[in-house]
Amino acid sequence: MKFSRSRRTTLSLVRIPLVALIDVVLFLLMYFIMAGELASSGERWLSSTLRTDQRAAATNLQAQVLRVERALEGVVYSIGGRRVTSTPELMRILRALPKQAGVLVRVDGEVPVEHAARAVQACRDAGFDRVSYVPTTR
């Protein structure tokens, strides 16, 4: 058994295959060129990046809050300090409000689902495009 060191002291040169490296670099270059072109062409068709319309000016308005609660006299719909107990009265009030900001329907957890659905439908029938339903619990 020979346990001595070998006399070879020169380092062998490691050669990296440049062909594979060039292929990878060209592939990455083509990928980024194509991805950049696709991203820029897609942005032209996005309406939010090119134009602003009247809806953008309406975002400064706050949404109306319609509360649906259970009271002694039954289910009460309250909006802006006005309290009504019937759906036709609620529709009359909702038709007089500005429609751009939308309406937020907050329904108490003790209110039957039927009255919550009536409130949301009344908002839709009054002409609100943005109706948000928010159930609350006590």
Short mmCIF file of C-alpha atoms in Angstrom, two decimals:
data_model
loop_
_atom_site.label_atom_id
_atom_site.label_comp_id
_atom_site.label_asym_id
_atom_site.label_seq_id
_atom_site.Cartn_x
_atom_site.Cartn_y
_atom_site.Cartn_z
CA MET A 1 0.00 0.00 0.00
CA LYS A 2 1.29 3.32 -0.96
CA PHE A 3 0.29 6.24 1.27
CA SER A 4 2.54 8.90 -0.13
CA ARG A 5 1.41 11.95 -2.08
CA SER A 6 1.56 12.02 -5.75
CA ARG A 7 4.12 14.28 -7.33
CA ARG A 8 1.64 15.95 -9.59
CA THR A 9 1.44 19.62 -8.58
CA THR A 10 -0.05 21.26 -11.64
CA LEU A 11 -3.72 22.08 -11.70
CA SER A 12 -5.75 20.81 -14.58
CA LEU A 13 -7.82 23.41 -16.36
CA VAL A 14 -11.56 22.95 -16.13
CA ARG A 15 -13.26 23.85 -19.35
CA ILE A 16 -16.80 25.15 -19.27
CA PRO A 17 -18.77 24.30 -22.36
CA LEU A 18 -19.51 27.75 -23.75
CA VAL A 19 -22.05 26.48 -26.24
CA ALA A 20 -24.50 25.57 -23.48
CA LEU A 21 -23.93 28.91 -21.74
CA ILE A 22 -24.57 30.83 -24.96
CA ASP A 23 -27.78 28.86 -25.54
CA VAL A 24 -29.06 29.70 -22.06
CA VAL A 25 -28.22 33.40 -22.41
CA LEU A 26 -29.94 33.62 -25.80
CA PHE A 27 -32.99 31.79 -24.48
CA LEU A 28 -33.29 34.22 -21.55
CA LEU A 29 -32.82 37.19 -23.87
CA MET A 30 -35.61 35.97 -26.17
CA TYR A 31 -37.87 35.27 -23.19
CA PHE A 32 -37.53 38.79 -21.77
CA ILE A 33 -37.97 40.42 -25.18
CA MET A 34 -41.17 38.50 -25.82
CA ALA A 35 -42.51 39.02 -22.30
CA GLY A 36 -41.87 42.75 -22.56
CA GLU A 37 -43.65 43.02 -25.90
CA LEU A 38 -46.66 41.07 -24.69
CA ALA A 39 -46.97 43.15 -21.53
CA SER A 40 -46.79 46.45 -23.38
CA SER A 41 -49.30 45.41 -26.04
CA GLY A 42 -51.77 44.23 -23.40
CA GLU A 43 -51.71 47.54 -21.57
CA ARG A 44 -53.03 49.44 -24.56
CA TRP A 45 -56.33 47.63 -24.29
CA LEU A 46 -56.81 48.24 -20.58
CA SER A 47 -59.36 50.97 -20.13
CA SER A 48 -58.19 51.81 -16.63
CA THR A 49 -54.73 52.91 -17.77
CA LEU A 50 -55.82 55.15 -20.63
CA ARG A 51 -58.97 56.98 -19.67
CA THR A 52 -60.83 58.25 -16.68
CA ASP A 53 -64.54 58.68 -16.78
CA GLN A 54 -67.25 60.09 -14.58
CA ARG A 55 -67.16 57.11 -12.24
CA ALA A 56 -63.69 58.10 -11.09
CA ALA A 57 -65.03 61.45 -9.95
CA ALA A 58 -67.84 59.70 -8.09
CA THR A 59 -65.44 57.79 -5.85
CA ASN A 60 -65.20 60.80 -3.54
CA LEU A 61 -68.80 60.19 -2.50
CA GLN A 62 -69.47 57.89 0.40
CA ALA A 63 -71.87 55.01 0.05
CA GLN A 64 -75.28 55.31 1.68
CA VAL A 65 -75.70 52.99 4.66
CA LEU A 66 -79.01 51.18 4.94
CA ARG A 67 -79.47 49.45 8.30
CA VAL A 68 -81.95 46.62 8.67
CA GLU A 69 -82.74 45.97 12.35
CA ARG A 70 -85.30 44.17 14.43
CA ALA A 71 -87.37 46.44 16.69
CA LEU A 72 -90.55 46.19 18.76
CA GLU A 73 -92.73 47.17 15.79
CA GLY A 74 -91.06 44.56 13.54
CA VAL A 75 -88.22 44.99 11.08
CA VAL A 76 -87.06 48.59 10.66
CA TYR A 77 -85.14 49.96 7.67
CA SER A 78 -83.13 53.05 8.61
CA ILE A 79 -81.13 55.23 6.24
CA GLY A 80 -79.74 58.64 7.08
CA GLY A 81 -81.86 59.15 10.19
CA ARG A 82 -85.12 58.12 8.50
CA ARG A 83 -86.79 54.96 9.77
CA VAL A 84 -89.42 53.08 7.80
CA THR A 85 -91.08 49.71 8.26
CA SER A 86 -92.36 48.93 4.77
CA THR A 87 -90.60 48.21 1.52
CA PRO A 88 -92.55 50.76 -0.60
CA GLU A 89 -91.58 53.56 1.79
CA LEU A 90 -87.97 52.38 1.61
CA MET A 91 -88.11 52.43 -2.20
CA ARG A 92 -89.42 56.02 -2.15
CA ILE A 93 -86.49 57.14 0.03
CA LEU A 94 -83.90 55.21 -2.01
CA ARG A 95 -85.06 56.69 -5.31
CA ALA A 96 -84.33 60.20 -4.01
CA LEU A 97 -80.69 59.41 -3.09
CA PRO A 98 -77.62 59.83 -5.36
CA LYS A 99 -76.77 56.54 -7.05
CA GLN A 100 -73.08 56.98 -7.97
CA ALA A 101 -71.49 55.94 -4.66
CA GLY A 102 -73.71 52.92 -4.10
CA VAL A 103 -75.38 51.63 -0.98
CA LEU A 104 -74.18 49.47 1.90
CA VAL A 105 -76.87 47.21 3.40
CA ARG A 106 -76.03 46.34 7.02
CA VAL A 107 -78.31 43.62 8.33
CA ASP A 108 -78.53 42.69 12.00
CA GLY A 109 -78.07 39.01 12.79
CA GLU A 110 -81.57 38.72 14.28
CA VAL A 111 -83.34 39.90 11.12
CA PRO A 112 -84.94 37.16 8.99
CA VAL A 113 -83.31 36.50 5.63
CA GLU A 114 -86.51 37.54 3.84
CA HIS A 115 -86.18 41.14 5.03
CA ALA A 116 -82.48 41.26 4.15
CA ALA A 117 -83.30 40.10 0.63
CA ARG A 118 -86.09 42.69 0.40
CA ALA A 119 -83.66 45.46 1.35
CA VAL A 120 -81.08 44.40 -1.24
CA GLN A 121 -83.77 44.04 -3.92
CA ALA A 122 -85.22 47.46 -3.05
CA CYS A 123 -81.78 49.00 -3.59
CA ARG A 124 -81.47 47.30 -6.98
CA ASP A 125 -84.97 48.36 -7.99
CA ALA A 126 -84.24 51.96 -6.94
CA GLY A 127 -81.40 52.09 -9.48
CA PHE A 128 -78.27 51.42 -7.42
CA ASP A 129 -75.59 49.55 -9.37
CA ARG A 130 -73.33 49.06 -6.37
CA VAL A 131 -75.07 47.23 -3.56
CA SER A 132 -72.96 45.65 -0.81
CA TYR A 133 -74.45 43.28 1.75
CA VAL A 134 -72.83 43.30 5.20
CA PRO A 135 -74.24 40.95 7.84
CA THR A 136 -73.50 41.95 11.44
CA THR A 137 -73.70 40.00 14.66
CA ARG A 138 -74.04 41.23 18.18
#
